[in-house]
DNA sequence: CGCAAGTTTGACGTACATCAAGTAGTGTGG
DNA sequence: CCACACTACTTGATGTACGTCAAACTTGCG
């Protein structure tokens, strides 16, 4: 394999930061902290804003915060020396990221589109967890969900074809977007390619093929409607009829 | 991609089970419970034995236990409908597995070689965690380490070549075996292939090439000596000089 | 509007998969 | 202890899904 020079430009301009959260931030940005856990989270959260392609944190940075997406979208990725890039995950409003319960972040986190994020100091979270069982459970469940998603990613990357990967990706995104078959793809084709372990051209061709097969409708590069869910699911689950 | 009919035979014979642990089981099977955490773990652990290829649990089973390897080796895997298999991870003596803090196990766990394993009921672990901060920390750190390893697996599967994957695998195994360059590979070539997202033939050819390049020595299919660590590390880190 | 960035499409190349023999190892029973 | 069978591994010849290179097209922002 020769170098893949498809590196996204990375600007590092945090546009505003470290204002005390003026609104409750637990349930996807809704108002009213119902339970003590939400209140605790709210009290330690700081709102941050990032421009497109700005880094929230870099690989190797001390992992002192956990983050939650309020609006926009975040990607976590690693770039090899010759430019090959792998995206570990995408995070949409409501998702937590940066859950590296280690000394350092293992991946870089960047804004895919202009994003608003709340950061929670890990030291505080650990402290709360010592007394509030709810916090302990929340952290465990977040970590566990993240592990589960990453393991599914492994199966996909290790054993599925390009079309299967795409179907898997679209369906995953649908599930996270309140099961709405009209999808908004905030990320570029390059991001999708680097997430699925493919090239931008293969992703583009794959989408075109789905369009030709009437499995999806495409309306602009960032709007997709899933039309034949069953066919896509069969593909995504590797029930190969290739 | 057509069907890959390289499925390992799966016998489901647990050879002996559910005896109360007669010795302390925290630190890789050593004796003497030093701290209260080890004692707590010891008191709730049950020793289980599994024959080669026997299942510890299956994908979809309720996730009621967490396990620790005492001797032998374990693999966790998922098999797609047409026989394609992906191995999520290998577990060696001292490693914990089955850390699905969800209702069900997402993968099947099987013994690679005859194995002795200790099982800890999750309900008990949760209970202990509520009062003992140490248990909480242990569980978080285990989950986090597992997530970290899985994320590295993702990068490898998504963006590395066959030779890079092999180098990565060998070095990873070395790190987990007390950094001894004389490696014992308990798993078959098929297991390695299904872990690295390759075929058995590609793994075999890759090992032969390393041998020809004098990067490793091979003495029987399950004994490897890493000779040029730097060259292997350069490969594993994707510092491509392909 | 006009340009630059992003996307699609086509022609061609290649790393790895597949198919097919052969060659160790490993355990079993005579 | 050796013959046998069986499984695991290796090696070679060939195929193909996806990558690479290149050019046209589309989109969206200044």
PDB file of C-alpha atoms in Angstrom, chain A residues 37-218:
ATOM      1  CA  UNK A  37     -27.216  13.236  38.780  1.00  0.00           C
ATOM      2  CA  UNK A  38     -28.213  15.695  36.100  1.00  0.00           C
ATOM      3  CA  UNK A  39     -27.778  18.521  38.574  1.00  0.00           C
ATOM      4  CA  UNK A  40     -24.330  17.303  39.546  1.00  0.00           C
ATOM      5  CA  UNK A  41     -23.319  17.045  35.905  1.00  0.00           C
ATOM      6  CA  UNK A  42     -24.693  20.463  35.152  1.00  0.00           C
ATOM      7  CA  UNK A  43     -22.790  22.043  37.996  1.00  0.00           C
ATOM      8  CA  UNK A  44     -19.414  20.806  36.758  1.00  0.00           C
ATOM      9  CA  UNK A  45     -19.954  21.179  32.994  1.00  0.00           C
ATOM     10  CA  UNK A  46     -18.305  23.901  30.937  1.00  0.00           C
ATOM     11  CA  UNK A  47     -19.597  24.849  27.505  1.00  0.00           C
ATOM     12  CA  UNK A  48     -17.080  24.927  24.659  1.00  0.00           C
ATOM     13  CA  UNK A  49     -17.519  25.829  20.997  1.00  0.00           C
ATOM     14  CA  UNK A  50     -15.428  24.526  18.128  1.00  0.00           C
ATOM     15  CA  UNK A  51     -15.242  25.503  14.501  1.00  0.00           C
ATOM     16  CA  UNK A  52     -15.270  22.911  11.745  1.00  0.00           C
ATOM     17  CA  UNK A  53     -12.028  20.854  11.839  1.00  0.00           C
ATOM     18  CA  UNK A  54     -10.911  22.348  15.154  1.00  0.00           C
ATOM     19  CA  UNK A  55      -9.463  19.832  17.639  1.00  0.00           C
ATOM     20  CA  UNK A  56     -11.212  19.240  20.967  1.00  0.00           C
ATOM     21  CA  UNK A  57      -8.182  17.291  22.134  1.00  0.00           C
ATOM     22  CA  UNK A  58      -5.244  15.584  20.504  1.00  0.00           C
ATOM     23  CA  UNK A  59      -3.908  12.061  20.706  1.00  0.00           C
ATOM     24  CA  UNK A  60      -1.520  11.963  23.651  1.00  0.00           C
ATOM     25  CA  UNK A  61      -3.101  14.885  25.512  1.00  0.00           C
ATOM     26  CA  UNK A  62      -3.696  14.170  29.208  1.00  0.00           C
ATOM     27  CA  UNK A  63      -7.237  12.789  29.514  1.00  0.00           C
ATOM     28  CA  UNK A  64      -8.572  15.221  32.083  1.00  0.00           C
ATOM     29  CA  UNK A  65     -12.072  15.745  30.688  1.00  0.00           C
ATOM     30  CA  UNK A  66     -15.026  13.826  29.356  1.00  0.00           C
ATOM     31  CA  UNK A  67     -17.164  15.567  26.755  1.00  0.00           C
ATOM     32  CA  UNK A  68     -20.710  15.600  25.558  1.00  0.00           C
ATOM     33  CA  UNK A  69     -21.945  16.855  22.205  1.00  0.00           C
ATOM     34  CA  UNK A  70     -24.680  19.478  22.379  1.00  0.00           C
ATOM     35  CA  UNK A  71     -24.833  20.400  18.715  1.00  0.00           C
ATOM     36  CA  UNK A  72     -22.794  19.729  15.610  1.00  0.00           C
ATOM     37  CA  UNK A  73     -20.744  16.534  15.303  1.00  0.00           C
ATOM     38  CA  UNK A  74     -17.373  15.221  16.437  1.00  0.00           C
ATOM     39  CA  UNK A  75     -15.009  12.590  15.054  1.00  0.00           C
ATOM     40  CA  UNK A  76     -12.216  10.780  16.875  1.00  0.00           C
ATOM     41  CA  UNK A  77      -9.344   9.663  14.690  1.00  0.00           C
ATOM     42  CA  UNK A  78      -5.730   8.610  14.468  1.00  0.00           C
ATOM     43  CA  UNK A  79      -3.356   9.503  11.632  1.00  0.00           C
ATOM     44  CA  UNK A  80      -0.398   7.247  10.761  1.00  0.00           C
ATOM     45  CA  UNK A  81       2.954   8.700   9.788  1.00  0.00           C
ATOM     46  CA  UNK A  82       2.327   8.391   6.031  1.00  0.00           C
ATOM     47  CA  UNK A  83      -1.077  10.065   6.191  1.00  0.00           C
ATOM     48  CA  UNK A  84      -3.347   7.047   6.448  1.00  0.00           C
ATOM     49  CA  UNK A  85      -6.184   8.000   8.768  1.00  0.00           C
ATOM     50  CA  UNK A  86      -8.652   5.872  10.703  1.00  0.00           C
ATOM     51  CA  UNK A  87     -11.735   7.379  12.273  1.00  0.00           C
ATOM     52  CA  UNK A  88     -12.710   5.539  15.447  1.00  0.00           C
ATOM     53  CA  UNK A  89     -16.164   7.008  15.845  1.00  0.00           C
ATOM     54  CA  UNK A  90     -18.572   9.821  15.091  1.00  0.00           C
ATOM     55  CA  UNK A  91     -20.411  11.575  17.925  1.00  0.00           C
ATOM     56  CA  UNK A  92     -23.754  13.290  17.478  1.00  0.00           C
ATOM     57  CA  UNK A  93     -25.740  15.544  19.849  1.00  0.00           C
ATOM     58  CA  UNK A  94     -26.318  13.688  23.114  1.00  0.00           C
ATOM     59  CA  UNK A  95     -23.261  11.438  22.743  1.00  0.00           C
ATOM     60  CA  UNK A  96     -20.399  11.384  25.241  1.00  0.00           C
ATOM     61  CA  UNK A  97     -16.841  11.094  24.002  1.00  0.00           C
ATOM     62  CA  UNK A  98     -13.287  11.175  25.325  1.00  0.00           C
ATOM     63  CA  UNK A  99     -14.048   8.366  27.784  1.00  0.00           C
ATOM     64  CA  UNK A 100     -10.396   7.325  28.005  1.00  0.00           C
ATOM     65  CA  UNK A 101     -10.157   6.309  31.641  1.00  0.00           C
ATOM     66  CA  UNK A 102      -6.386   6.312  31.181  1.00  0.00           C
ATOM     67  CA  UNK A 103      -3.760   8.977  31.584  1.00  0.00           C
ATOM     68  CA  UNK A 104      -3.840  10.026  27.924  1.00  0.00           C
ATOM     69  CA  UNK A 105      -6.315  10.302  25.088  1.00  0.00           C
ATOM     70  CA  UNK A 106      -5.663   7.592  22.528  1.00  0.00           C
ATOM     71  CA  UNK A 107      -7.227   9.509  19.655  1.00  0.00           C
ATOM     72  CA  UNK A 108      -7.648  13.040  18.401  1.00  0.00           C
ATOM     73  CA  UNK A 109     -11.148  14.522  18.581  1.00  0.00           C
ATOM     74  CA  UNK A 110     -12.178  17.109  15.994  1.00  0.00           C
ATOM     75  CA  UNK A 111     -15.333  18.960  15.075  1.00  0.00           C
ATOM     76  CA  UNK A 112     -16.863  17.720  11.812  1.00  0.00           C
ATOM     77  CA  UNK A 113     -19.112  20.757  11.665  1.00  0.00           C
ATOM     78  CA  UNK A 114     -19.192  23.765  13.990  1.00  0.00           C
ATOM     79  CA  UNK A 115     -19.968  22.170  17.327  1.00  0.00           C
ATOM     80  CA  UNK A 116     -21.000  22.983  20.864  1.00  0.00           C
ATOM     81  CA  UNK A 117     -19.677  20.622  23.487  1.00  0.00           C
ATOM     82  CA  UNK A 118     -19.818  20.391  27.285  1.00  0.00           C
ATOM     83  CA  UNK A 119     -16.707  19.264  29.111  1.00  0.00           C
ATOM     84  CA  UNK A 120     -16.782  17.562  32.499  1.00  0.00           C
ATOM     85  CA  UNK A 121     -13.564  17.334  34.562  1.00  0.00           C
ATOM     86  CA  UNK A 122     -12.755  13.682  35.167  1.00  0.00           C
ATOM     87  CA  UNK A 123     -11.532  14.405  38.685  1.00  0.00           C
ATOM     88  CA  UNK A 124     -15.006  15.705  39.556  1.00  0.00           C
ATOM     89  CA  UNK A 125     -16.743  12.791  37.893  1.00  0.00           C
ATOM     90  CA  UNK A 126     -14.591  10.354  39.849  1.00  0.00           C
ATOM     91  CA  UNK A 127     -15.392  12.246  43.034  1.00  0.00           C
ATOM     92  CA  UNK A 128     -19.139  12.195  42.406  1.00  0.00           C
ATOM     93  CA  UNK A 129     -18.981   8.509  41.495  1.00  0.00           C
ATOM     94  CA  UNK A 130     -17.548   7.726  44.924  1.00  0.00           C
ATOM     95  CA  UNK A 131     -20.733   8.883  46.630  1.00  0.00           C
ATOM     96  CA  UNK A 132     -23.424   8.696  43.950  1.00  0.00           C
ATOM     97  CA  UNK A 133     -24.061   5.204  42.663  1.00  0.00           C
ATOM     98  CA  UNK A 134     -25.964   6.695  39.753  1.00  0.00           C
ATOM     99  CA  UNK A 135     -22.836   8.383  38.450  1.00  0.00           C
ATOM    100  CA  UNK A 136     -20.885   5.178  38.789  1.00  0.00           C
ATOM    101  CA  UNK A 137     -23.543   3.356  36.783  1.00  0.00           C
ATOM    102  CA  UNK A 138     -23.678   6.093  34.176  1.00  0.00           C
ATOM    103  CA  UNK A 139     -19.931   5.982  33.611  1.00  0.00           C
ATOM    104  CA  UNK A 140     -19.864   2.197  33.428  1.00  0.00           C
ATOM    105  CA  UNK A 141     -22.748   2.149  31.004  1.00  0.00           C
ATOM    106  CA  UNK A 142     -21.173   4.816  28.791  1.00  0.00           C
ATOM    107  CA  UNK A 143     -17.865   2.966  28.702  1.00  0.00           C
ATOM    108  CA  UNK A 144     -19.591  -0.319  28.059  1.00  0.00           C
ATOM    109  CA  UNK A 145     -21.709   1.061  25.244  1.00  0.00           C
ATOM    110  CA  UNK A 146     -18.626   2.571  23.703  1.00  0.00           C
ATOM    111  CA  UNK A 147     -16.809  -0.759  23.943  1.00  0.00           C
ATOM    112  CA  UNK A 148     -19.738  -2.562  22.377  1.00  0.00           C
ATOM    113  CA  UNK A 149     -19.890  -0.121  19.456  1.00  0.00           C
ATOM    114  CA  UNK A 150     -16.144  -0.392  18.919  1.00  0.00           C
ATOM    115  CA  UNK A 151     -16.314  -4.187  18.894  1.00  0.00           C
ATOM    116  CA  UNK A 152     -18.974  -4.056  16.203  1.00  0.00           C
ATOM    117  CA  UNK A 153     -16.718  -1.720  14.284  1.00  0.00           C
ATOM    118  CA  UNK A 154     -14.000  -4.383  14.492  1.00  0.00           C
ATOM    119  CA  UNK A 155     -16.259  -7.046  12.998  1.00  0.00           C
ATOM    120  CA  UNK A 156     -17.254  -4.716  10.213  1.00  0.00           C
ATOM    121  CA  UNK A 157     -13.671  -3.734   9.367  1.00  0.00           C
ATOM    122  CA  UNK A 158     -12.348  -7.255   9.639  1.00  0.00           C
ATOM    123  CA  UNK A 159     -14.926  -9.175   7.669  1.00  0.00           C
ATOM    124  CA  UNK A 160     -17.359  -7.120   5.641  1.00  0.00           C
ATOM    125  CA  UNK A 161     -17.316  -5.995   2.001  1.00  0.00           C
ATOM    126  CA  UNK A 162     -17.505  -2.368   0.910  1.00  0.00           C
ATOM    127  CA  UNK A 163     -21.270  -2.494   0.264  1.00  0.00           C
ATOM    128  CA  UNK A 164     -21.893  -4.232   3.582  1.00  0.00           C
ATOM    129  CA  UNK A 165     -19.858  -1.593   5.394  1.00  0.00           C
ATOM    130  CA  UNK A 166     -21.847   1.191   3.802  1.00  0.00           C
ATOM    131  CA  UNK A 167     -25.192  -0.410   4.633  1.00  0.00           C
ATOM    132  CA  UNK A 168     -23.994  -0.952   8.205  1.00  0.00           C
ATOM    133  CA  UNK A 169     -22.917   2.668   8.453  1.00  0.00           C
ATOM    134  CA  UNK A 170     -26.173   4.099   7.137  1.00  0.00           C
ATOM    135  CA  UNK A 171     -28.295   1.904   9.413  1.00  0.00           C
ATOM    136  CA  UNK A 172     -26.152   2.706  12.445  1.00  0.00           C
ATOM    137  CA  UNK A 173     -26.553   6.386  11.741  1.00  0.00           C
ATOM    138  CA  UNK A 174     -30.303   5.943  11.366  1.00  0.00           C
ATOM    139  CA  UNK A 175     -30.583   4.247  14.769  1.00  0.00           C
ATOM    140  CA  UNK A 176     -28.746   7.110  16.411  1.00  0.00           C
ATOM    141  CA  UNK A 177     -30.936   9.685  14.646  1.00  0.00           C
ATOM    142  CA  UNK A 178     -34.198   8.573  16.271  1.00  0.00           C
ATOM    143  CA  UNK A 179     -34.777   5.896  13.631  1.00  0.00           C
ATOM    144  CA  UNK A 180     -35.591   8.425  10.982  1.00  0.00           C
ATOM    145  CA  UNK A 181     -34.989   7.023   7.489  1.00  0.00           C
ATOM    146  CA  UNK A 182     -34.232  10.545   6.248  1.00  0.00           C
ATOM    147  CA  UNK A 183     -30.605  10.867   7.186  1.00  0.00           C
ATOM    148  CA  UNK A 184     -28.469  13.927   7.514  1.00  0.00           C
ATOM    149  CA  UNK A 185     -24.802  13.038   6.998  1.00  0.00           C
ATOM    150  CA  UNK A 186     -22.767  15.760   8.685  1.00  0.00           C
ATOM    151  CA  UNK A 187     -19.480  14.170   7.635  1.00  0.00           C
ATOM    152  CA  UNK A 188     -17.696  14.241   4.288  1.00  0.00           C
ATOM    153  CA  UNK A 189     -17.177  11.252   1.996  1.00  0.00           C
ATOM    154  CA  UNK A 190     -13.572  11.228   3.131  1.00  0.00           C
ATOM    155  CA  UNK A 191     -14.665  10.944   6.758  1.00  0.00           C
ATOM    156  CA  UNK A 192     -16.982   8.066   5.867  1.00  0.00           C
ATOM    157  CA  UNK A 193     -14.186   6.357   3.939  1.00  0.00           C
ATOM    158  CA  UNK A 194     -11.755   6.724   6.831  1.00  0.00           C
ATOM    159  CA  UNK A 195     -14.373   5.382   9.227  1.00  0.00           C
ATOM    160  CA  UNK A 196     -15.166   2.338   7.086  1.00  0.00           C
ATOM    161  CA  UNK A 197     -11.577   1.516   6.146  1.00  0.00           C
ATOM    162  CA  UNK A 198     -12.200   2.327   2.461  1.00  0.00           C
ATOM    163  CA  UNK A 199     -11.259   5.087   0.008  1.00  0.00           C
ATOM    164  CA  UNK A 200     -13.387   8.052  -0.888  1.00  0.00           C
ATOM    165  CA  UNK A 201     -13.899   6.673  -4.402  1.00  0.00           C
ATOM    166  CA  UNK A 202     -15.149   3.331  -3.143  1.00  0.00           C
ATOM    167  CA  UNK A 203     -17.601   5.067  -0.812  1.00  0.00           C
ATOM    168  CA  UNK A 204     -18.840   7.254  -3.646  1.00  0.00           C
ATOM    169  CA  UNK A 205     -19.258   4.296  -5.989  1.00  0.00           C
ATOM    170  CA  UNK A 206     -21.009   2.331  -3.265  1.00  0.00           C
ATOM    171  CA  UNK A 207     -23.536   5.078  -2.657  1.00  0.00           C
ATOM    172  CA  UNK A 208     -24.118   5.390  -6.375  1.00  0.00           C
ATOM    173  CA  UNK A 209     -24.770   1.651  -6.578  1.00  0.00           C
ATOM    174  CA  UNK A 210     -27.309   1.799  -3.731  1.00  0.00           C
ATOM    175  CA  UNK A 211     -28.971   4.643  -5.608  1.00  0.00           C
ATOM    176  CA  UNK A 212     -29.099   2.596  -8.823  1.00  0.00           C
ATOM    177  CA  UNK A 213     -30.527  -0.358  -6.840  1.00  0.00           C
ATOM    178  CA  UNK A 214     -33.158   1.985  -5.340  1.00  0.00           C
ATOM    179  CA  UNK A 215     -32.065   1.047  -1.810  1.00  0.00           C
ATOM    180  CA  UNK A 216     -31.555   4.725  -1.027  1.00  0.00           C
ATOM    181  CA  UNK A 217     -32.370   8.165  -2.413  1.00  0.00           C
ATOM    182  CA  UNK A 218     -29.684  10.819  -2.389  1.00  0.00           C
TER     183      UNK A 218
END
